[in-house]
Structures are given as C-alpha cells and as structure tokens.
Amino acid sequence: MKGDKLYVFLFLTPAFIITGIFLYYPFVENILQSFYKTDGFFNSTFIGLDNYVRLWNDEIAREALFNSLELMLYVTIFQVGIALILAIMVNAITKGTGFYRTTFFFPIVISGAAIGLLFTLIYNYRNGLLNEILVNLGLERVLWLTEQSSLYMVAIPTIWNYVGFYFVILLTAIQKIPDDFYEAAALEGITGVQKMFKLTIPLIVSDLKTCIVLAITGTLKIFELVYIITRGGPGSSSEVLGTYMYQKAFEDTAMGYGATIAVLIVVLGLTLAFITNKLLQKEEVTY
Amino acid sequence: MHTYTKDRLTFWERFQERYFSQSKVGKIFIYVVLTLWSMTTIFPLAWVFLNSFKDSREIITDTFKMPTDPTMQNYVNAFETVNIGKSYMNSFIISGSVVLLVLFIGGLAAFAMARMQFKLRGLLQALLIASLLIPAFATIVPVYRMMIQMDLVNTYLALIIPHTAGNLPFAILVISGYMATIPKELEEASVMDGCGRFKMFTRIFLPISLPSFATVGIFVFLWSYNDLFSSLVLVSHEKVAPIVVLLSNVSSQYGTDYGLMTAAIAMTVIPVLIFYLVVQKTFEKGATSGAVKG
Amino acid sequence: MKQFKWSLLLVLLFVLIGLVACSNDESGSTPVDSDDNSDSAEETDADTEEASGEVDLRVVTTMAGTDPAGEVFQEVLDEFVSENPHVTIENDSQSADAGTIRTKVNTDFSSDNEPDIMFYFNTIDAEGIIEEGKVVNLEEAEDIDLSGFNSMLEQQRHSDGNIYAAPQSGFYEGLFVNEKLFEEQGIELPTTWEKYEAAIKAFAETDIVPIAASTEDSYYVVEHYALAAGGMENYSAELADQNPAWAEGLDNIKKHADMGAFTPDAATIDLAMAQELFKQEQAAMIFEGSWLWGQLEEAEMGEDVTVLPMPVYADGGETGEIVGGASQGWFISTKSYEDEARHDAVVDLFNYLTSEEVIVRIAGATGQPPAKGALEGLPAYLEGGHQLISDAPAVALPINDRIYPEAFTHMRTSVPEIVSGNKTGEQVLQEAVEMEE
C-alpha cells in the first residue's frame, strides 16, 4: 500500500524505543560483560574471549545445554500438543466450556515457587506422596529423583504447568476461524479427523508457530521449577542453562561468566526459532 | 454488515452436533478427557487453599490431607504485618498500567508487523524473538542504574516502564500471529472504503483481534503482577510495593514458613482469577459475535 | 457496544496515568523520594538541610521479613527519631532470603546511590565496596565509639588491617543432636570422632536417619568435615594450599554416606527439607547454625536438642573449636561521613545502633550471642550454645565467607559426585583452585 512507510515508522517506533532502551541496551551491556572477568560491579578485568573458551570446555555447561535441548523437545511436543488437543476438544463441546477454560488456567496463576514445593512434596523420599502411597500398598520406597530420572521428573511439572497458557492462546485462535471455511470443506466432503489436519491446523498455523517459538524461548529460560525441585541435581543430571546461569551470576558472583551463558541462551534460541520458522514456512496458508 | 445474525452456530458447533450429539460415545470421551485434565489443574489450587489453613509443620507432614485443626492464623499474621489494601492498590496501578500500555503500543506494532511489507521486517522479527530470550537476571542491574539516574526508584514508573518493555515482544508476537491470518479481502475492502492505515487498524483489525488482545492482556497482567524479582529491586518501599513484595516479606518465598507462604499465595491468586474471569467474559464474546464478515 | 468498551478502556488509561502522576507528585514531597541522585537535587537538598538542620537518612539492613529482629530494629529507629526530631530515617531493609539484597547494595554503591548506614555481610561480599573506599575505616574515624566490644570486633578486621564494620551479634555452627532419640536408642552422644562414627552406624540400622543433610547444599557438612579432619589450623588454610585435610574431609563424607549416614535423596533435597527431617524427629543429627533454634522452639523440641562442637580427630586439633563469629556488621558510607550536613546525624545514629543497649535488644529478638554485653534469662539449651562460643579454643568464620564464591560452590555441589564415587576429594579441590585463579 502506498504511504505505508510513514505508518510502519509511526506504529513501530514507540514499541522499539521502549524495548530498545530497557531491554536491548541492558543486554548489550550484558554482552560487553561477557568479555570481562567481573563480579559485575567493582572488580573487572578484560579477558577477551576467555569466558567463551571456558564455556566451550565446561562439562557442566555442556550437560546443561543438552538437558535444556532435551527438555525443550519434550516441552514443545507435549505442551503445545496437549494444549492443541484440549483446545480442539473444548471448542467441540457446548456445555461446560467456561468451567474448563477457567480450571485449565489454574496452574499458571500459582507462582513457580509453590508449584515447585508441591512437586518436592510429591517426590520426597521419606514423606512424599508417591512413596506414601507405595508404603500403604506394602511396597518399598522408590527414589524418584535419580541421575537417570531427574530430567523427566522436572519435565513433567514443567509441561503440565504451562499447558493452560498455550490452551488459551490456541483456543482464541481456533475460534476466529470463520464458519464458511468449514461449510466449504463440508461441501467438498472433508470430514472428521481429516478436517482437523487439513483445515483447523493450517488455518491457525501462524498462531501455532507463535506457540512453538514461545515454547522454545520459554524452555531455555526455565529456572524456578528446576531450581526448587532438584537444584539441578543429582550431580548435574537435571542442570539446565537457566539454573546454571543463575548459579554463576548470582550465587557465585561470576557475572562475566553468567553473562556469557546468557549470550549462549539468546543465540541458541534465535537459531532454533529461525529453523522452526523455515520449517513451517512451507505450510503456511494465507487466506 | 451482512445478515449473519440468525443462526450463529460456528462450524464446530455444527460438527459436534452432527457427530457427537448423535454418537454419545465420542462426546463422553471428550468430557472424560477434559475432566481428567481439569482435575490435575484443580488439585494444586485446592492444595494451596487447604494448606493455608494449616500450620507449617502440618503442611510438611500431612500436606495432602484435610486440615485436622483448621486455623486462620496464617491469614491473621499476614494481615497484621502488611497493609493489604494499599499493596493490592499498588499492584493494580502498576500491572493495570503495564497491560494498557503494552496492548496499545504492542497492538500498533503488531499490526505493522503482520500486515505491512517493509525491508527491516525480518530483522525486527529476529530482534523480537531475541528479546523473549533475554533473562531478567541479565538486565536488572543496568535497568536499576537507569532508574537511579532518572530518579524513579520507588515510584510506580520504576516498575511500569521495564515491565512494559519486557512484555511488549510477547504481545507483538502473539497479536501479530493472530492478525496474520485475518482474510486479505477485509483489508482490501477497507481500502476501497477509503480507510487509511490508522482507521484500518481501529475499525477492522483491532475489533477482530480483540480476543487475542484479551489473551495477551491476561498474561501480561499475570507476569507483571507475579514478578517478585524486579519488584524487590525497583519498588521495595512499602508506599509503592506491590502485593507480592509485601507478602514475600512476611512469608519469604524460599524460606520455611510454609503456612504463611500458602496463605500468601492464596491471597495473590484470587485477584488474578477474578481478573481472568472478567476479561474472558467481556472480550471472548468478540470471537463469536464479532464483525468478522466486515 | 464496541465503542463503549474502547471509551471505557481509554478512561481507565487516563485514570491510571493520573494516579501514577499524582503518586509521583506526592512522593516527591515525602521522604521516599527525597534522597535524590541528580546533582542539582542534591545541592538543593543539602541547602535546605543546612538551613533547617533537617537530615534524611537511608538505612539498609537485612533485618526484615522473617528475621525476628526486624520489628525490634524498627522500634529502635523510631525511638532515635523521636529523640532527634531533625532526623528522618528511611528503613530500606530487605530480607536476605530473597537474594536481591546483594544486587541492590552493589548497584547502589557503584551508582553513587549508597545508603548512609548499612548492616551488611562483612565477608567476601563486601570486598569490592571496601576496596573502592566506599565505606569508612572505623578505627580512624575519630567520633566513632568502638569500645566495649568482645572478640567479635577483632574478627571484622579486613585483610588490609583496618576495621570497616562493627558487629551486632554472632552465630555458631555445630552438630545439633536430638538427645531424646539418642537416649531411646541407647546410643552414646557423639563427643568424639569414634563415637560419632559409632552413632552413624547404630542409627543406620534403625528407621531413623543418622544425619539430616543436603549433599548439594552441603555448606555446613563440608565445613565441619574439613574441621574434623584438620583441626582449626588446617581449617583456616587458604584454598590455594589445597590442604590435604580438606580433601580428607570430603572423602570422609563419602565414607559416611556409604555407611548410610544420609537419606537416599540427600543430593536433591534442600536445606529446608533437611531441617524438616530433623524437626520431625526422623533424623538424629544435623549440621546447622544457631539460627536453627528459632525453628526448633517453634517445633517445641528445644529441650530435646543439644548442640555439640564437631568432634575433631586430627593431630594438633582439639574438639571444641567451632565455626562461627559475626559475619555481618554496621558500615558507614564514606560519602555520608564526609558530607558536612549529614556527618553528625550519621555518627549519632551509628553510635546509637552500636551501643550496648541497642545491641542487646536486637540480639534478644533472635537469641544470638551479642557483640557487647550478654543476654539474660536464656533457656538452658541457648545458654549451652553461648557457652560453646565462650569456651571455644578457636573460632573461625565459615569457609564460604572467605574464599572465592565460585570455588566454594564447586566444592559443595560436587559432594554428590564424591559420594557416588565419580570424583575424589583431592580432584574436586584441584578443580576449585583452578576456578579461583
């Protein structure tokens, strides 16, 4: 459209000024810090790329990276997947929609600290809910958080906690689909499950893409639940980039190295989001 | 507007009428699945509320049982130490302003991102995604420094501004994702009607996208309202502190007074749930009764 | 209908903007906001202060939130203000649990926004602030009264030989034992290393966990095992020495873990959960600090518990040596001390806060040993703890207060790997040293 340039400028400027000053600029400072060995305030020595070299050789960071990627895979598939199924189901019923919409939202409003405590009390070895059930059934106690299982044990609450978030976004998206699309499809004889894949999903693909990007970026930042439930342990079997960065920057006052991990998080997330976008590009349907 | 008011059944409603009302099994299956899931989601909230009537010891020992000797002590403690009314007010001023600012600024930007073609679009999109990845831990110190320089520490603006900045990328992405799939004919029709871009936004895209504005508004409110970390640094003073700060003062999020902690959570959760219900009731209707047909 | 919604939203927006603006105007005239940072504002501030003699001080402490001293501290401040009507005090205290206080204090000091007086960690946390000359050397400050303190004052001495902080009260760490459980099981109290190991063995055979501990959050465990293996002399060594006693201590943790000293999930529980085990009498012993008494009293088990010094088996070491001291102190910022308009008020407030009367009052709220005077009428178990300190042949601060934080975190978070046999104490120590460099 003619004259768009002016509007593009007018519409985008306020948003990018605010984020520029209060989000991008601080992050640029963060990038600069990653070239220093510093506590962030008083002692800082320029060390060039040493932090990056260290990150490259850091075994714990590597484990945290792979754990984050594994967690991201589960989260993206199950969180968005379950949310999509639930949204389609809720959309298909008439009675009780309000009830489900409200209850599915519950876990999101409770702070991570509380959800963390809840799951700690479920997994706990001596007094946890799961082991109490086992003992009552006359069985032996099970150690739920082991080096092999801990990542799955934190994946469960992580996935469950935010399903409601994607559910709300996707339900909103599904409800915008105009009826005549379905009518036309029905005339062409497309019915049943086919419809879900050939019609509903293609029509909300841009919203799904948003959800996947949000899931990827969200998982890379995961901190609180993991920190409370397993503290990244046992060993570093459930350490993720978010917890490792917090530990370095805040518990260990190694701000420079923490900043380096933050840079890794951003670069990694951008790359993955870019790849996802490219993969889904083909399937995008414009009306 | 077209005469589309009589039989306002969406396709899905017809679909389910045809297949599920007649095949009861399918319908029952859906309800069973939904109800099972809702039980898992009701559980934690019920757990929080029940435990808020226990003392700390009982929360650990008998956390999944009904309170044997219900006590209001946790609430009494919270009310005694904290000026609840004032801090709820602070929370609403801060988070309410954040929501309105984010929706207004973010809505305009989302419209541009979704419906206009320009050179830097790809780059800006990448910037937006990057900003979703920036951890709050990485930006808090520079932001606090700026607030000190601008002399805004311990004023509402000290939290409103960074929260607005932090939530804008999310809002722009979600709203523009929603706007991207709005039929092109609508845009063309409005151009024919002689609408400028701004009018096109307020007359067509904004009303159609209201449901996504509502969704975004809910989450922005929630995140702003629950953000303890930035609040403790930027607005810790009692006069401006939001409810999470005051409650964390009495219950200490990572401390051991689980009784106060659950009571505090119960008190923070209620307003958010009310907000969610109100927003849903008001705006979600736009989805089915909106002027989609133009 | 839609139009109605929009006008509603607009109205709301204006109301909110109005509220924000108003509140800012308001606070501009209240103390909240008046410690301005812009130069011009400061000058006018100083001018008006000189003219009227009014001073507005900002005090930052960790006495807030769940800290029982918070309430007493506010009372003490109120009394000072009522006696000195020209002074107003903004109490900007924040509980240390939240973890934001370090960020806030460091940013304040590095952005020319420092508080006038603060009660903060005089440990490695304050290193930067001290080295930058941001706080006053108290011994050289003429009008500051440092008399009457016990040995806790000496402990504040910085590596450069100066004292920058005046202590309030101390703490001690030790082996808290549930005497009742020991009696019931007929097991001897762990007063020597042999008895300690025997107690672990004996309890491991019962349903009671010998030691409630988190091997991830293993601060106190690591410290006490190093002390037991090396005595105070080796305990006080530098990290760079790679003291073999430290490595031996770490290996002892594995030895005892293999004997069944901890719960199977020790690697993932946190300190709070470990405390719960002890408080529910499911565990017989726990390594903790004197702050645990408050919780034990709440659980109504103070009478059953006694605190013992870590049994030391090393040659040259002596059982009775303890980890403890005063890790927090009162600081004065150089900027306020040198500001003529504020100098007198700051000094008065500082001398008041470190007077015996106030120190004892604040210590009374927590039951910790005060840095001046003594608490009276304490229950026997608390008295026993205070006795521990006064009888100790040597007292030293926790290891993590003096070594590079990253290195200590590595040591403590590696304990689960030592326990599982993936690493040895020596190896972990070696890695920690490399981090410090």
PDB file of C-alpha atoms in Angstrom, chain B residues 88-244:
ATOM      1  CA  TYR B  88      -3.295  -4.505  46.282  1.00  0.00           C
ATOM      2  CA  MET B  89      -3.898  -0.987  45.027  1.00  0.00           C
ATOM      3  CA  ASN B  90      -0.216  -0.612  44.115  1.00  0.00           C
ATOM      4  CA  SER B  91      -0.312  -3.907  42.284  1.00  0.00           C
ATOM      5  CA  PHE B  92      -3.324  -2.861  40.267  1.00  0.00           C
ATOM      6  CA  ILE B  93      -1.953   0.548  39.376  1.00  0.00           C
ATOM      7  CA  ILE B  94       1.324  -0.962  38.226  1.00  0.00           C
ATOM      8  CA  SER B  95       0.076  -4.058  36.446  1.00  0.00           C
ATOM      9  CA  GLY B  96      -3.009  -2.288  35.053  1.00  0.00           C
ATOM     10  CA  SER B  97      -0.863   0.433  33.506  1.00  0.00           C
ATOM     11  CA  VAL B  98       1.501  -2.160  32.117  1.00  0.00           C
ATOM     12  CA  VAL B  99      -1.352  -4.047  30.459  1.00  0.00           C
ATOM     13  CA  LEU B 100      -2.849  -0.942  28.853  1.00  0.00           C
ATOM     14  CA  LEU B 101       0.496   0.371  27.648  1.00  0.00           C
ATOM     15  CA  VAL B 102       1.549  -2.989  26.276  1.00  0.00           C
ATOM     16  CA  LEU B 103      -1.733  -3.509  24.462  1.00  0.00           C
ATOM     17  CA  PHE B 104      -1.759  -0.051  22.970  1.00  0.00           C
ATOM     18  CA  ILE B 105       1.856   0.163  21.860  1.00  0.00           C
ATOM     19  CA  GLY B 106       2.117  -3.542  21.109  1.00  0.00           C
ATOM     20  CA  GLY B 107      -1.144  -3.618  19.158  1.00  0.00           C
ATOM     21  CA  LEU B 108       0.023  -0.905  16.776  1.00  0.00           C
ATOM     22  CA  ALA B 109       3.386  -2.569  16.298  1.00  0.00           C
ATOM     23  CA  ALA B 110       1.780  -5.966  15.788  1.00  0.00           C
ATOM     24  CA  PHE B 111      -0.453  -4.527  13.087  1.00  0.00           C
ATOM     25  CA  ALA B 112       2.562  -3.168  11.255  1.00  0.00           C
ATOM     26  CA  MET B 113       4.476  -6.404  11.646  1.00  0.00           C
ATOM     27  CA  ALA B 114       1.595  -8.556  10.465  1.00  0.00           C
ATOM     28  CA  ARG B 115       0.071  -6.575   7.634  1.00  0.00           C
ATOM     29  CA  MET B 116       2.697  -4.336   6.131  1.00  0.00           C
ATOM     30  CA  GLN B 117       5.691  -5.120   3.994  1.00  0.00           C
ATOM     31  CA  PHE B 118       8.958  -3.342   4.685  1.00  0.00           C
ATOM     32  CA  LYS B 119      12.636  -4.029   4.421  1.00  0.00           C
ATOM     33  CA  LEU B 120      13.614  -4.477   8.029  1.00  0.00           C
ATOM     34  CA  ARG B 121      10.736  -6.792   8.892  1.00  0.00           C
ATOM     35  CA  GLY B 122      12.886  -9.917   9.111  1.00  0.00           C
ATOM     36  CA  LEU B 123      15.436  -8.215  11.289  1.00  0.00           C
ATOM     37  CA  LEU B 124      12.810  -6.803  13.651  1.00  0.00           C
ATOM     38  CA  GLN B 125      11.178 -10.203  13.913  1.00  0.00           C
ATOM     39  CA  ALA B 126      14.519 -11.680  14.937  1.00  0.00           C
ATOM     40  CA  LEU B 127      15.015  -8.888  17.473  1.00  0.00           C
ATOM     41  CA  LEU B 128      11.632  -9.641  18.992  1.00  0.00           C
ATOM     42  CA  ILE B 129      12.392 -13.317  19.381  1.00  0.00           C
ATOM     43  CA  ALA B 130      15.790 -12.481  20.826  1.00  0.00           C
ATOM     44  CA  SER B 131      14.171 -10.308  23.444  1.00  0.00           C
ATOM     45  CA  LEU B 132      11.974 -13.185  24.580  1.00  0.00           C
ATOM     46  CA  LEU B 133      15.186 -14.979  25.436  1.00  0.00           C
ATOM     47  CA  ILE B 134      16.843 -12.277  27.474  1.00  0.00           C
ATOM     48  CA  PRO B 135      16.736 -13.398  31.107  1.00  0.00           C
ATOM     49  CA  ALA B 136      15.590 -10.808  33.645  1.00  0.00           C
ATOM     50  CA  PHE B 137      18.720 -11.579  35.664  1.00  0.00           C
ATOM     51  CA  ALA B 138      20.834 -10.236  32.822  1.00  0.00           C
ATOM     52  CA  THR B 139      19.131  -6.853  32.554  1.00  0.00           C
ATOM     53  CA  ILE B 140      18.195  -5.940  36.102  1.00  0.00           C
ATOM     54  CA  VAL B 141      21.400  -4.140  37.058  1.00  0.00           C
ATOM     55  CA  PRO B 142      21.545  -1.761  34.069  1.00  0.00           C
ATOM     56  CA  VAL B 143      17.815  -1.087  34.445  1.00  0.00           C
ATOM     57  CA  TYR B 144      18.206  -0.310  38.144  1.00  0.00           C
ATOM     58  CA  ARG B 145      21.081   2.058  37.304  1.00  0.00           C
ATOM     59  CA  MET B 146      18.917   3.890  34.770  1.00  0.00           C
ATOM     60  CA  MET B 147      16.121   4.201  37.305  1.00  0.00           C
ATOM     61  CA  ILE B 148      18.556   5.635  39.843  1.00  0.00           C
ATOM     62  CA  GLN B 149      19.750   8.165  37.271  1.00  0.00           C
ATOM     63  CA  MET B 150      16.224   9.146  36.328  1.00  0.00           C
ATOM     64  CA  ASP B 151      15.363   9.335  39.998  1.00  0.00           C
ATOM     65  CA  LEU B 152      12.462   6.943  39.614  1.00  0.00           C
ATOM     66  CA  VAL B 153      13.411   4.287  42.170  1.00  0.00           C
ATOM     67  CA  ASN B 154      10.486   3.571  44.464  1.00  0.00           C
ATOM     68  CA  THR B 155       7.919   5.168  42.183  1.00  0.00           C
ATOM     69  CA  TYR B 156       5.352   3.280  40.135  1.00  0.00           C
ATOM     70  CA  LEU B 157       7.103   4.169  36.908  1.00  0.00           C
ATOM     71  CA  ALA B 158      10.224   2.308  38.016  1.00  0.00           C
ATOM     72  CA  LEU B 159       8.357  -0.948  37.533  1.00  0.00           C
ATOM     73  CA  ILE B 160       5.843   0.065  34.862  1.00  0.00           C
ATOM     74  CA  ILE B 161       8.481   1.001  32.294  1.00  0.00           C
ATOM     75  CA  PRO B 162      10.662  -2.121  32.434  1.00  0.00           C
ATOM     76  CA  HIS B 163       7.610  -4.385  32.628  1.00  0.00           C
ATOM     77  CA  THR B 164       6.162  -2.703  29.556  1.00  0.00           C
ATOM     78  CA  ALA B 165       9.435  -3.174  27.716  1.00  0.00           C
ATOM     79  CA  GLY B 166       9.732  -6.763  28.856  1.00  0.00           C
ATOM     80  CA  ASN B 167       6.231  -7.781  27.816  1.00  0.00           C
ATOM     81  CA  LEU B 168       5.996  -5.922  24.503  1.00  0.00           C
ATOM     82  CA  PRO B 169       7.814  -8.559  22.432  1.00  0.00           C
ATOM     83  CA  PHE B 170       5.461 -11.270  23.660  1.00  0.00           C
ATOM     84  CA  ALA B 171       2.431  -9.106  22.905  1.00  0.00           C
ATOM     85  CA  ILE B 172       3.642  -8.161  19.438  1.00  0.00           C
ATOM     86  CA  LEU B 173       4.397 -11.768  18.513  1.00  0.00           C
ATOM     87  CA  VAL B 174       1.084 -13.192  19.689  1.00  0.00           C
ATOM     88  CA  ILE B 175      -1.114 -10.418  18.337  1.00  0.00           C
ATOM     89  CA  SER B 176       0.670 -10.263  15.000  1.00  0.00           C
ATOM     90  CA  GLY B 177       0.417 -14.052  14.740  1.00  0.00           C
ATOM     91  CA  TYR B 178      -3.305 -13.681  15.202  1.00  0.00           C
ATOM     92  CA  MET B 179      -3.623 -10.796  12.770  1.00  0.00           C
ATOM     93  CA  ALA B 180      -1.554 -12.562  10.113  1.00  0.00           C
ATOM     94  CA  THR B 181      -4.371 -14.948   9.295  1.00  0.00           C
ATOM     95  CA  ILE B 182      -7.154 -12.410   9.047  1.00  0.00           C
ATOM     96  CA  PRO B 183      -8.576 -12.617   5.495  1.00  0.00           C
ATOM     97  CA  LYS B 184      -6.993 -10.321   2.971  1.00  0.00           C
ATOM     98  CA  GLU B 185     -10.368  -9.353   1.498  1.00  0.00           C
ATOM     99  CA  LEU B 186     -11.135  -7.399   4.644  1.00  0.00           C
ATOM    100  CA  GLU B 187      -8.071  -5.291   4.168  1.00  0.00           C
ATOM    101  CA  GLU B 188      -8.876  -4.724   0.521  1.00  0.00           C
ATOM    102  CA  ALA B 189     -12.484  -3.863   1.234  1.00  0.00           C
ATOM    103  CA  SER B 190     -11.468  -1.259   3.743  1.00  0.00           C
ATOM    104  CA  VAL B 191      -9.026   0.284   1.292  1.00  0.00           C
ATOM    105  CA  MET B 192     -11.927   0.546  -1.140  1.00  0.00           C
ATOM    106  CA  ASP B 193     -13.911   2.290   1.541  1.00  0.00           C
ATOM    107  CA  GLY B 194     -11.151   4.838   1.716  1.00  0.00           C
ATOM    108  CA  CYS B 195      -9.736   3.851   5.072  1.00  0.00           C
ATOM    109  CA  GLY B 196      -6.224   4.975   5.939  1.00  0.00           C
ATOM    110  CA  ARG B 197      -3.931   2.661   7.786  1.00  0.00           C
ATOM    111  CA  PHE B 198      -4.829   4.013  11.167  1.00  0.00           C
ATOM    112  CA  LYS B 199      -8.538   3.717  10.538  1.00  0.00           C
ATOM    113  CA  MET B 200      -7.993   0.262   9.160  1.00  0.00           C
ATOM    114  CA  PHE B 201      -6.416  -0.630  12.443  1.00  0.00           C
ATOM    115  CA  THR B 202      -9.054   0.849  14.718  1.00  0.00           C
ATOM    116  CA  ARG B 203     -12.058  -0.085  12.577  1.00  0.00           C
ATOM    117  CA  ILE B 204     -11.156  -3.551  11.406  1.00  0.00           C
ATOM    118  CA  PHE B 205      -8.095  -5.229  12.785  1.00  0.00           C
ATOM    119  CA  LEU B 206      -8.465  -4.127  16.333  1.00  0.00           C
ATOM    120  CA  PRO B 207     -12.070  -5.254  16.828  1.00  0.00           C
ATOM    121  CA  ILE B 208     -11.421  -8.575  15.112  1.00  0.00           C
ATOM    122  CA  SER B 209      -8.309  -9.187  17.152  1.00  0.00           C
ATOM    123  CA  LEU B 210      -9.898  -8.281  20.478  1.00  0.00           C
ATOM    124  CA  PRO B 211      -9.807 -11.891  21.685  1.00  0.00           C
ATOM    125  CA  SER B 212      -6.073 -12.030  21.219  1.00  0.00           C
ATOM    126  CA  PHE B 213      -5.725  -8.676  22.951  1.00  0.00           C
ATOM    127  CA  ALA B 214      -7.636 -10.152  25.849  1.00  0.00           C
ATOM    128  CA  THR B 215      -5.446 -13.222  25.956  1.00  0.00           C
ATOM    129  CA  VAL B 216      -2.275 -11.173  25.863  1.00  0.00           C
ATOM    130  CA  GLY B 217      -3.677  -8.775  28.438  1.00  0.00           C
ATOM    131  CA  ILE B 218      -4.327 -11.606  30.857  1.00  0.00           C
ATOM    132  CA  PHE B 219      -0.821 -12.987  30.645  1.00  0.00           C
ATOM    133  CA  VAL B 220       0.871  -9.622  30.768  1.00  0.00           C
ATOM    134  CA  PHE B 221      -1.118  -8.793  33.849  1.00  0.00           C
ATOM    135  CA  LEU B 222      -0.202 -12.109  35.403  1.00  0.00           C
ATOM    136  CA  TRP B 223       3.523 -11.805  34.757  1.00  0.00           C
ATOM    137  CA  SER B 224       3.727  -8.219  35.845  1.00  0.00           C
ATOM    138  CA  TYR B 225       1.713  -8.981  38.959  1.00  0.00           C
ATOM    139  CA  ASN B 226       3.773 -12.037  39.930  1.00  0.00           C
ATOM    140  CA  ASP B 227       7.223 -10.634  39.253  1.00  0.00           C
ATOM    141  CA  LEU B 228       8.891 -10.598  42.632  1.00  0.00           C
ATOM    142  CA  PHE B 229      12.471 -10.301  41.486  1.00  0.00           C
ATOM    143  CA  SER B 230      12.316  -6.920  39.719  1.00  0.00           C
ATOM    144  CA  SER B 231       9.846  -5.572  42.255  1.00  0.00           C
ATOM    145  CA  LEU B 232      12.229  -6.216  45.130  1.00  0.00           C
ATOM    146  CA  VAL B 233      14.969  -4.281  43.400  1.00  0.00           C
ATOM    147  CA  LEU B 234      12.981  -1.420  41.891  1.00  0.00           C
ATOM    148  CA  VAL B 235       9.989  -0.756  44.139  1.00  0.00           C
ATOM    149  CA  SER B 236      10.781  -2.271  47.511  1.00  0.00           C
ATOM    150  CA  HIS B 237       9.456   0.643  49.534  1.00  0.00           C
ATOM    151  CA  GLU B 238       6.201  -0.035  51.317  1.00  0.00           C
ATOM    152  CA  LYS B 239       4.474   3.007  49.794  1.00  0.00           C
ATOM    153  CA  VAL B 240       4.742   1.678  46.260  1.00  0.00           C
ATOM    154  CA  ALA B 241       5.472  -2.019  46.718  1.00  0.00           C
ATOM    155  CA  PRO B 242       3.065  -4.421  45.025  1.00  0.00           C
ATOM    156  CA  ILE B 243       1.414  -7.201  46.980  1.00  0.00           C
ATOM    157  CA  VAL B 244       3.994  -9.861  46.079  1.00  0.00           C
TER     158      VAL B 244
END
